[in-house]
mmCIF file of C-alpha atoms in Angstrom:
data_model
loop_
_atom_site.group_PDB
_atom_site.id
_atom_site.type_symbol
_atom_site.label_atom_id
_atom_site.label_comp_id
_atom_site.label_asym_id
_atom_site.label_seq_id
_atom_site.Cartn_x
_atom_site.Cartn_y
_atom_site.Cartn_z
ATOM 1 C CA MET U 1 0.006 0.287 0.334
ATOM 2 C CA ASN U 2 1.628 3.582 -0.839
ATOM 3 C CA PRO U 3 2.912 5.134 2.127
ATOM 4 C CA SER U 4 0.719 8.109 1.504
ATOM 5 C CA TYR U 5 -2.427 6.807 2.777
ATOM 6 C CA LYS U 6 -1.338 4.797 5.298
ATOM 7 C CA LEU U 7 -1.977 7.128 8.455
ATOM 8 C CA VAL U 8 -5.444 6.751 9.655
ATOM 9 C CA THR U 9 -7.623 9.601 10.854
ATOM 10 C CA THR U 10 -10.661 8.552 12.858
ATOM 11 C CA HIS U 11 -13.689 10.561 11.972
ATOM 12 C CA PRO U 12 -17.049 10.399 13.342
ATOM 13 C CA SER U 13 -20.116 8.507 11.884
ATOM 14 C CA PRO U 14 -21.452 11.443 8.873
ATOM 15 C CA SER U 15 -24.589 12.981 9.166
ATOM 16 C CA ARG U 16 -26.413 12.168 5.635
ATOM 17 C CA ARG U 17 -29.129 14.732 6.197
ATOM 18 C CA PHE U 18 -27.468 16.638 3.116
ATOM 19 C CA SER U 19 -25.194 15.167 0.744
ATOM 20 C CA VAL U 20 -23.701 16.127 -2.602
ATOM 21 C CA ALA U 21 -24.085 13.212 -4.856
ATOM 22 C CA PRO U 22 -20.970 11.281 -6.489
ATOM 23 C CA MET U 23 -21.151 12.702 -10.225
ATOM 24 C CA MET U 24 -18.887 11.214 -12.892
ATOM 25 C CA ASP U 25 -15.930 13.588 -14.371
ATOM 26 C CA TRP U 26 -17.294 16.739 -11.925
ATOM 27 C CA THR U 27 -17.283 15.391 -7.763
ATOM 28 C CA ASP U 28 -13.040 15.729 -7.881
ATOM 29 C CA ARG U 29 -11.242 16.668 -5.602
ATOM 30 C CA HIS U 30 -11.424 19.903 -6.431
ATOM 31 C CA CYS U 31 -14.671 20.431 -6.481
ATOM 32 C CA ARG U 32 -15.604 18.900 -3.275
ATOM 33 C CA TYR U 33 -12.984 21.517 -1.868
ATOM 34 C CA PHE U 34 -14.686 24.073 -3.354
ATOM 35 C CA LEU U 35 -18.223 23.063 -2.172
ATOM 36 C CA ARG U 36 -17.142 22.588 1.281
ATOM 37 C CA GLN U 37 -16.188 26.477 1.349
ATOM 38 C CA LEU U 38 -19.505 26.556 0.748
ATOM 39 C CA SER U 39 -20.942 24.324 3.624
ATOM 40 C CA ARG U 40 -19.108 22.582 6.399
ATOM 41 C CA HIS U 41 -21.884 19.562 6.814
ATOM 42 C CA ALA U 42 -23.159 18.546 3.964
ATOM 43 C CA LEU U 43 -21.881 14.826 2.900
ATOM 44 C CA LEU U 44 -19.674 15.253 -0.084
ATOM 45 C CA TYR U 45 -19.162 11.816 -1.850
ATOM 46 C CA THR U 46 -15.859 11.134 -4.203
ATOM 47 C CA GLU U 47 -16.930 10.429 -8.270
ATOM 48 C CA MET U 48 -17.316 6.715 -8.350
ATOM 49 C CA VAL U 49 -14.078 4.587 -8.704
ATOM 50 C CA THR U 50 -13.991 0.881 -9.826
ATOM 51 C CA THR U 51 -12.469 -1.661 -7.311
ATOM 52 C CA GLY U 52 -10.331 -2.418 -11.034
ATOM 53 C CA ALA U 53 -8.906 0.937 -10.916
ATOM 54 C CA LEU U 54 -7.633 1.105 -7.361
ATOM 55 C CA ILE U 55 -6.440 -2.498 -7.216
ATOM 56 C CA ASN U 56 -4.472 -2.174 -10.434
ATOM 57 C CA GLY U 57 -4.154 1.260 -10.914
ATOM 58 C CA ASP U 58 -3.095 4.465 -9.506
ATOM 59 C CA ALA U 59 -4.714 3.849 -6.019
ATOM 60 C CA ASP U 60 -3.232 6.994 -4.347
ATOM 61 C CA ARG U 61 -4.530 9.366 -7.326
ATOM 62 C CA PHE U 62 -8.221 8.051 -7.283
ATOM 63 C CA LEU U 63 -7.634 8.367 -3.091
ATOM 64 C CA ARG U 64 -6.211 11.581 -2.729
ATOM 65 C CA HIS U 65 -8.200 14.214 -1.032
ATOM 66 C CA ASP U 66 -7.656 17.405 1.360
ATOM 67 C CA GLU U 67 -8.666 16.732 5.298
ATOM 68 C CA ALA U 68 -10.731 20.086 4.666
ATOM 69 C CA GLU U 69 -13.201 17.680 2.575
ATOM 70 C CA HIS U 70 -14.552 15.667 5.576
ATOM 71 C CA PRO U 71 -16.901 14.274 5.896
ATOM 72 C CA LEU U 72 -16.180 12.620 3.045
ATOM 73 C CA ALA U 73 -17.089 8.940 1.428
ATOM 74 C CA LEU U 74 -15.849 7.052 -0.982
ATOM 75 C CA GLN U 75 -18.082 5.828 -3.700
ATOM 76 C CA LEU U 76 -16.801 2.090 -5.146
ATOM 77 C CA GLY U 77 -18.166 0.383 -8.473
ATOM 78 C CA GLY U 78 -17.633 -2.970 -8.288
ATOM 79 C CA SER U 79 -19.347 -6.897 -7.542
ATOM 80 C CA VAL U 80 -16.958 -9.301 -6.604
ATOM 81 C CA PRO U 81 -17.125 -9.148 -2.740
ATOM 82 C CA GLY U 82 -13.036 -9.876 -2.157
ATOM 83 C CA ASP U 83 -12.171 -7.167 -4.013
ATOM 84 C CA LEU U 84 -15.016 -4.566 -2.818
ATOM 85 C CA ALA U 85 -13.512 -5.627 0.759
ATOM 86 C CA ILE U 86 -9.885 -4.726 -0.310
ATOM 87 C CA CYS U 87 -10.958 -1.495 -1.626
ATOM 88 C CA SER U 88 -13.231 -0.446 1.481
ATOM 89 C CA LYS U 89 -10.198 -1.476 3.502
ATOM 90 C CA MET U 90 -8.222 0.953 0.972
ATOM 91 C CA ALA U 91 -10.931 3.679 2.270
ATOM 92 C CA GLU U 92 -10.424 3.322 5.565
ATOM 93 C CA ALA U 93 -6.966 3.560 5.529
ATOM 94 C CA ALA U 94 -6.961 6.942 3.649
ATOM 95 C CA GLY U 95 -9.422 8.565 5.997
ATOM 96 C CA TYR U 96 -12.891 7.955 4.240
ATOM 97 C CA ASP U 97 -15.854 8.382 6.911
ATOM 98 C CA GLU U 98 -18.112 6.034 4.618
ATOM 99 C CA VAL U 99 -17.938 3.794 1.705
ATOM 100 C CA ASN U 100 -20.651 3.487 -0.815
ATOM 101 C CA LEU U 101 -21.648 0.947 -3.255
ATOM 102 C CA ASN U 102 -22.932 1.859 -6.795
ATOM 103 C CA VAL U 103 -26.362 -0.054 -7.665
ATOM 104 C CA GLY U 104 -27.345 3.126 -9.512
ATOM 105 C CA CYS U 105 -25.461 3.758 -12.219
ATOM 106 C CA PRO U 106 -27.245 2.457 -15.449
ATOM 107 C CA SER U 107 -24.174 2.932 -18.347
ATOM 108 C CA ASP U 108 -23.273 0.197 -20.581
ATOM 109 C CA ARG U 109 -19.741 0.146 -20.127
ATOM 110 C CA VAL U 110 -20.342 -0.180 -16.324
ATOM 111 C CA GLN U 111 -23.111 -2.719 -16.992
ATOM 112 C CA ASN U 112 -20.758 -4.482 -18.710
ATOM 113 C CA ASN U 113 -18.523 -5.577 -16.012
ATOM 114 C CA LEU U 114 -21.689 -6.032 -13.624
ATOM 115 C CA ILE U 115 -21.193 -2.928 -11.571
ATOM 116 C CA GLY U 116 -24.188 0.044 -11.358
ATOM 117 C CA ALA U 117 -27.938 -0.575 -11.567
ATOM 118 C CA CYS U 118 -27.973 -3.629 -13.485
ATOM 119 C CA LEU U 119 -27.009 -5.305 -9.842
ATOM 120 C CA MET U 120 -30.501 -4.984 -8.366
ATOM 121 C CA GLY U 121 -31.368 -8.207 -10.686
ATOM 122 C CA TYR U 122 -28.956 -10.051 -8.627
ATOM 123 C CA PRO U 123 -29.898 -8.514 -4.808
ATOM 124 C CA ALA U 124 -28.139 -11.900 -3.184
ATOM 125 C CA LEU U 125 -24.958 -11.196 -4.517
ATOM 126 C CA VAL U 126 -25.371 -7.258 -3.548
ATOM 127 C CA ALA U 127 -25.507 -8.724 -0.042
ATOM 128 C CA GLU U 128 -22.918 -10.613 -0.313
ATOM 129 C CA CYS U 129 -20.799 -7.665 -1.038
ATOM 130 C CA VAL U 130 -21.935 -5.357 1.377
ATOM 131 C CA LYS U 131 -21.178 -8.708 3.942
ATOM 132 C CA ALA U 132 -17.671 -8.790 2.876
ATOM 133 C CA MET U 133 -17.277 -4.788 2.925
ATOM 134 C CA ARG U 134 -18.994 -4.632 6.289
ATOM 135 C CA ASP U 135 -16.830 -7.207 7.530
ATOM 136 C CA ALA U 136 -13.625 -5.691 6.603
ATOM 137 C CA VAL U 137 -13.992 -1.795 7.865
ATOM 138 C CA ASP U 138 -15.432 -0.180 10.825
ATOM 139 C CA ILE U 139 -16.643 2.844 8.832
ATOM 140 C CA ASP U 140 -19.962 3.000 7.999
ATOM 141 C CA VAL U 141 -21.130 0.637 4.436
ATOM 142 C CA THR U 142 -24.148 2.214 2.394
ATOM 143 C CA VAL U 143 -25.954 1.411 -0.885
ATOM 144 C CA LYS U 144 -27.317 4.102 -3.623
ATOM 145 C CA HIS U 145 -29.676 2.162 -5.848
ATOM 146 C CA ARG U 146 -32.552 3.116 -7.660
ATOM 147 C CA ILE U 147 -36.077 1.580 -7.389
ATOM 148 C CA GLY U 148 -35.878 -0.918 -9.851
ATOM 149 C CA ILE U 149 -34.576 -1.596 -13.147
ATOM 150 C CA ASN U 150 -36.686 -2.593 -16.018
ATOM 151 C CA GLY U 151 -37.949 -6.085 -16.240
ATOM 152 C CA ARG U 152 -37.684 -5.720 -12.154
ATOM 153 C CA ASP U 153 -39.217 -2.391 -11.509
ATOM 154 C CA SER U 154 -42.434 -3.867 -9.462
ATOM 155 C CA TYR U 155 -42.564 -2.854 -5.192
ATOM 156 C CA ALA U 156 -42.190 -6.131 -4.336
ATOM 157 C CA GLU U 157 -38.584 -6.702 -5.810
ATOM 158 C CA LEU U 158 -37.700 -3.471 -4.011
ATOM 159 C CA CYS U 159 -38.310 -4.598 -0.866
ATOM 160 C CA ASP U 160 -36.839 -8.076 -2.130
ATOM 161 C CA PHE U 161 -33.537 -6.305 -2.881
ATOM 162 C CA VAL U 162 -33.577 -3.886 -0.054
ATOM 163 C CA GLY U 163 -34.500 -6.705 2.416
ATOM 164 C CA GLN U 164 -31.831 -8.381 1.404
ATOM 165 C CA VAL U 165 -29.330 -6.108 1.816
ATOM 166 C CA ARG U 166 -30.454 -5.368 5.320
ATOM 167 C CA GLU U 167 -29.969 -8.147 6.279
ATOM 168 C CA ALA U 168 -26.617 -7.963 5.212
ATOM 169 C CA GLY U 169 -25.945 -5.545 7.925
ATOM 170 C CA CYS U 170 -26.662 -2.586 5.645
ATOM 171 C CA ARG U 171 -28.359 0.301 7.742
ATOM 172 C CA SER U 172 -28.139 3.131 5.081
ATOM 173 C CA PHE U 173 -29.524 3.052 1.536
ATOM 174 C CA THR U 174 -30.168 6.456 -0.876
ATOM 175 C CA VAL U 175 -32.950 5.896 -2.908
ATOM 176 C CA HIS U 176 -32.678 7.539 -6.791
ATOM 177 C CA ALA U 177 -36.463 7.821 -7.164
ATOM 178 C CA ARG U 178 -36.507 6.403 -10.892
ATOM 179 C CA ILE U 179 -36.377 3.254 -12.387
ATOM 180 C CA ALA U 180 -33.154 2.589 -14.574
ATOM 181 C CA ILE U 181 -33.593 1.723 -18.210
ATOM 182 C CA LEU U 182 -30.897 -0.604 -19.090
ATOM 183 C CA GLU U 183 -30.975 -0.473 -22.583
ATOM 184 C CA GLY U 184 -31.677 2.391 -25.149
ATOM 185 C CA LEU U 185 -31.554 5.131 -22.490
ATOM 186 C CA SER U 186 -28.066 6.860 -21.996
ATOM 187 C CA PRO U 187 -27.223 7.999 -18.728
ATOM 188 C CA LYS U 188 -28.296 11.291 -18.971
ATOM 189 C CA GLU U 189 -31.565 10.268 -20.532
ATOM 190 C CA ASN U 190 -31.484 8.123 -17.254
ATOM 191 C CA ARG U 191 -31.570 10.878 -15.294
ATOM 192 C CA GLU U 192 -34.713 12.782 -17.016
ATOM 193 C CA VAL U 193 -36.851 10.255 -18.885
ATOM 194 C CA PRO U 194 -38.052 8.011 -16.074
ATOM 195 C CA PRO U 195 -40.494 9.269 -14.293
ATOM 196 C CA LEU U 196 -39.893 10.570 -10.763
ATOM 197 C CA ARG U 197 -41.693 8.693 -7.852
ATOM 198 C CA TYR U 198 -41.589 9.853 -4.326
ATOM 199 C CA ASP U 199 -44.464 8.062 -3.425
ATOM 200 C CA VAL U 200 -42.462 4.902 -3.911
ATOM 201 C CA ALA U 201 -39.212 5.627 -1.610
ATOM 202 C CA GLN U 202 -41.978 7.120 0.528
ATOM 203 C CA GLN U 203 -43.257 3.520 1.242
ATOM 204 C CA LEU U 204 -40.092 2.233 1.648
ATOM 205 C CA LYS U 205 -39.542 4.256 4.647
ATOM 206 C CA ARG U 206 -42.815 3.575 5.833
ATOM 207 C CA ASP U 207 -41.948 -0.075 5.949
ATOM 208 C CA PHE U 208 -38.253 -0.189 6.189
ATOM 209 C CA PRO U 209 -38.719 2.796 9.621
ATOM 210 C CA ASP U 210 -35.410 0.825 11.098
ATOM 211 C CA LEU U 211 -33.253 1.936 7.758
ATOM 212 C CA GLU U 212 -32.108 5.396 7.054
ATOM 213 C CA ILE U 213 -33.646 6.357 4.195
ATOM 214 C CA ILE U 214 -31.945 9.115 1.842
ATOM 215 C CA LEU U 215 -33.660 10.520 -1.009
ATOM 216 C CA ASN U 216 -32.191 11.336 -4.588
ATOM 217 C CA GLY U 217 -33.202 12.562 -7.709
ATOM 218 C CA GLY U 218 -34.967 15.587 -9.320
ATOM 219 C CA ILE U 219 -34.339 17.983 -5.612
ATOM 220 C CA LYS U 220 -33.608 21.337 -6.785
ATOM 221 C CA THR U 221 -33.956 23.742 -3.674
ATOM 222 C CA LEU U 222 -34.043 23.902 -0.165
ATOM 223 C CA ASP U 223 -37.197 24.691 0.507
ATOM 224 C CA GLN U 224 -37.863 20.867 -1.567
ATOM 225 C CA CYS U 225 -34.943 19.605 0.736
ATOM 226 C CA GLU U 226 -36.994 20.865 4.026
ATOM 227 C CA ALA U 227 -40.183 19.400 3.002
ATOM 228 C CA HIS U 228 -38.789 16.100 1.854
ATOM 229 C CA LEU U 229 -36.909 15.830 5.479
ATOM 230 C CA GLU U 230 -40.205 15.528 6.697
ATOM 231 C CA GLN U 231 -40.883 12.218 5.825
ATOM 232 C CA PHE U 232 -36.787 10.755 4.886
ATOM 233 C CA ASP U 233 -33.647 10.849 7.029
ATOM 234 C CA GLY U 234 -31.522 12.667 4.382
ATOM 235 C CA VAL U 235 -31.541 14.434 1.218
ATOM 236 C CA MET U 236 -28.611 13.901 -1.955
ATOM 237 C CA LEU U 237 -28.168 16.646 -4.809
ATOM 238 C CA GLY U 238 -26.449 16.182 -7.455
ATOM 239 C CA ARG U 239 -26.633 17.988 -10.702
ATOM 240 C CA GLU U 240 -28.548 20.982 -9.190
ATOM 241 C CA ALA U 241 -25.882 21.605 -6.051
ATOM 242 C CA TYR U 242 -23.073 21.403 -9.118
ATOM 243 C CA HIS U 243 -24.334 23.522 -11.514
ATOM 244 C CA ASN U 244 -26.059 25.915 -8.883
ATOM 245 C CA PRO U 245 -23.396 25.508 -5.617
ATOM 246 C CA TYR U 246 -24.114 28.606 -3.893
ATOM 247 C CA LEU U 247 -27.773 27.699 -2.733
ATOM 248 C CA LEU U 248 -24.743 25.148 -0.691
ATOM 249 C CA ALA U 249 -24.033 28.679 1.251
ATOM 250 C CA GLN U 250 -27.595 28.273 3.010
ATOM 251 C CA VAL U 251 -27.399 24.388 4.075
ATOM 252 C CA ASP U 252 -25.752 24.650 7.303
ATOM 253 C CA ALA U 253 -28.579 27.394 8.137
ATOM 254 C CA ARG U 254 -31.425 25.616 7.298
ATOM 255 C CA LEU U 255 -30.752 22.318 7.481
ATOM 256 C CA PHE U 256 -28.424 22.051 10.584
ATOM 257 C CA GLY U 257 -29.074 24.598 12.803
ATOM 258 C CA SER U 258 -25.705 26.613 12.295
ATOM 259 C CA GLN U 259 -25.791 30.164 13.294
ATOM 260 C CA GLU U 260 -22.525 31.346 11.782
ATOM 261 C CA PRO U 261 -22.784 33.835 8.805
ATOM 262 C CA ILE U 262 -23.561 32.941 5.391
ATOM 263 C CA ILE U 263 -20.360 33.292 3.189
ATOM 264 C CA THR U 264 -20.570 35.160 0.564
ATOM 265 C CA ARG U 265 -19.935 34.161 -3.575
ATOM 266 C CA ALA U 266 -16.629 36.594 -3.390
ATOM 267 C CA ASP U 267 -15.274 35.065 0.290
ATOM 268 C CA ALA U 268 -16.031 31.580 -1.458
ATOM 269 C CA LEU U 269 -13.536 32.095 -4.257
ATOM 270 C CA ARG U 270 -11.475 34.117 -2.076
ATOM 271 C CA ARG U 271 -11.111 30.927 0.065
ATOM 272 C CA MET U 272 -9.638 29.238 -2.817
ATOM 273 C CA ARG U 273 -6.953 31.245 -3.524
ATOM 274 C CA PRO U 274 -3.893 29.571 -1.380
ATOM 275 C CA TYR U 275 -5.611 26.397 -2.652
ATOM 276 C CA ILE U 276 -5.066 27.449 -6.458
ATOM 277 C CA GLN U 277 -2.062 28.814 -5.752
ATOM 278 C CA ASN U 278 -0.431 25.293 -4.585
ATOM 279 C CA HIS U 279 -2.210 23.501 -7.566
ATOM 280 C CA LEU U 280 -0.340 25.657 -9.647
ATOM 281 C CA ASP U 281 2.828 25.479 -7.528
ATOM 282 C CA SER U 282 2.765 21.697 -7.701
ATOM 283 C CA GLY U 283 2.111 21.998 -11.704
ATOM 284 C CA GLY U 284 -1.305 21.887 -12.142
ATOM 285 C CA SER U 285 -3.882 23.946 -14.423
ATOM 286 C CA MET U 286 -5.852 26.724 -12.806
ATOM 287 C CA HIS U 287 -8.768 25.163 -15.195
ATOM 288 C CA HIS U 288 -8.760 21.914 -13.294
ATOM 289 C CA VAL U 289 -10.186 23.821 -10.264
ATOM 290 C CA THR U 290 -11.910 26.941 -11.838
ATOM 291 C CA ARG U 291 -13.993 24.690 -13.493
ATOM 292 C CA HIS U 292 -16.136 23.922 -10.997
ATOM 293 C CA VAL U 293 -16.844 27.359 -9.596
ATOM 294 C CA LEU U 294 -18.421 28.553 -12.471
ATOM 295 C CA GLY U 295 -22.157 27.940 -11.483
ATOM 296 C CA LEU U 296 -21.117 30.901 -8.760
ATOM 297 C CA GLY U 297 -21.875 33.198 -11.898
ATOM 298 C CA GLN U 298 -25.519 33.157 -12.085
ATOM 299 C CA GLY U 299 -28.198 36.002 -12.116
ATOM 300 C CA PHE U 300 -26.523 39.244 -11.591
ATOM 301 C CA PRO U 301 -24.970 41.632 -13.483
ATOM 302 C CA GLY U 302 -21.374 40.184 -14.461
ATOM 303 C CA ALA U 303 -21.794 36.711 -14.100
ATOM 304 C CA ARG U 304 -21.106 35.675 -17.919
ATOM 305 C CA ARG U 305 -18.370 37.990 -17.528
ATOM 306 C CA PHE U 306 -17.153 35.606 -14.635
ATOM 307 C CA ARG U 307 -18.212 32.479 -16.612
ATOM 308 C CA GLN U 308 -15.904 34.406 -19.424
ATOM 309 C CA LEU U 309 -13.019 34.773 -17.553
ATOM 310 C CA LEU U 310 -12.359 31.541 -15.759
ATOM 311 C CA SER U 311 -13.649 29.452 -18.941
ATOM 312 C CA VAL U 312 -12.259 30.794 -21.576
ATOM 313 C CA ASP U 313 -9.680 33.965 -20.818
ATOM 314 C CA ILE U 314 -8.350 31.231 -18.394
ATOM 315 C CA HIS U 315 -6.820 29.196 -21.281
ATOM 316 C CA LYS U 316 -5.155 32.604 -22.247
ATOM 317 C CA THR U 317 -3.739 34.575 -19.533
ATOM 318 C CA LYS U 318 -0.092 33.955 -18.432
ATOM 319 C CA GLU U 319 -1.096 35.585 -14.765
ATOM 320 C CA PRO U 320 -3.665 33.135 -13.772
ATOM 321 C CA MET U 321 -3.700 34.191 -9.925
ATOM 322 C CA ALA U 322 -4.063 38.233 -11.376
ATOM 323 C CA LEU U 323 -7.778 36.968 -13.294
ATOM 324 C CA LEU U 324 -8.893 34.376 -10.636
ATOM 325 C CA ASP U 325 -8.826 37.646 -8.623
ATOM 326 C CA GLN U 326 -10.938 40.180 -11.435
ATOM 327 C CA ALA U 327 -13.073 37.362 -11.405
ATOM 328 C CA THR U 328 -13.514 37.563 -7.971
ATOM 329 C CA MET U 329 -14.137 41.164 -8.124
ATOM 330 C CA LEU U 330 -17.190 40.475 -10.661
ATOM 331 C CA LEU U 331 -18.634 38.578 -7.322
ATOM 332 C CA GLU U 332 -18.420 41.538 -4.867
ATOM 333 C CA GLY U 333 -22.017 42.195 -3.201
ATOM 334 C CA HIS U 334 -23.960 39.468 -5.201
#
């Protein structure tokens, strides 16, 4: 194991009252560091990492994170219990607060490796995977799944899936309240075409009151979050949290009762300055980080210029930090 992640830092079991979903190509370590400036309490997830990538690839690169990102969960993709156990141990050793098994991704590429939503058709295997993971680590093991897949989308089959995985010891389920269509739809279409069925997720919570049920899918506002939290143990936002990240600035006050002042857009970006400078000093490109902050530029005069500075002009400038300061000034007062 790479020495850079042998040190174990213990963290309490994280709150899942509000979390930001794992999103491929989006929730990398730079994105998570930025989102943490806006909310101290939101639970953040990595992109899905396959067991093969961790076991056979550059594990240090996939597991790397800043201590400031906590509370933080690693999402794994895989279906071989032994491999998932090994990767769960790696996650725990790297200091993650939770490891989550992906049973929701509908893409053809992962289906071919028996990863993601197709696993809903194999509840006994998912239960075996969860048991192996739980036996390997002391941190929480959770599952993120759909309410069904085409050909296996009855409520009885959903209850069978959740019941078997519960028997393996899983106590926290994040439910994307749509079925997944495994043929003929792209992953993007699978997030939009199958109808949202919050009623199914609500029934699941009623029928499994002992389980922590987190609702995911189509949630766009904190008003909606507050309404859903009357029936669910937590809410998970995906695309809205990425495209409109400033909504996270009110999460701590509205959902966690924090008395801390709400951070401004400008201060959130200003806090990123040392992090970005360090990334540049280590040979990185500012675009690696600032592509994730473009959503701060919404709904005020100068927002379009802000986005242009950090998405177009950034590739032309020889003074990236001066350009960052210019972009920050555009956020002042908004």
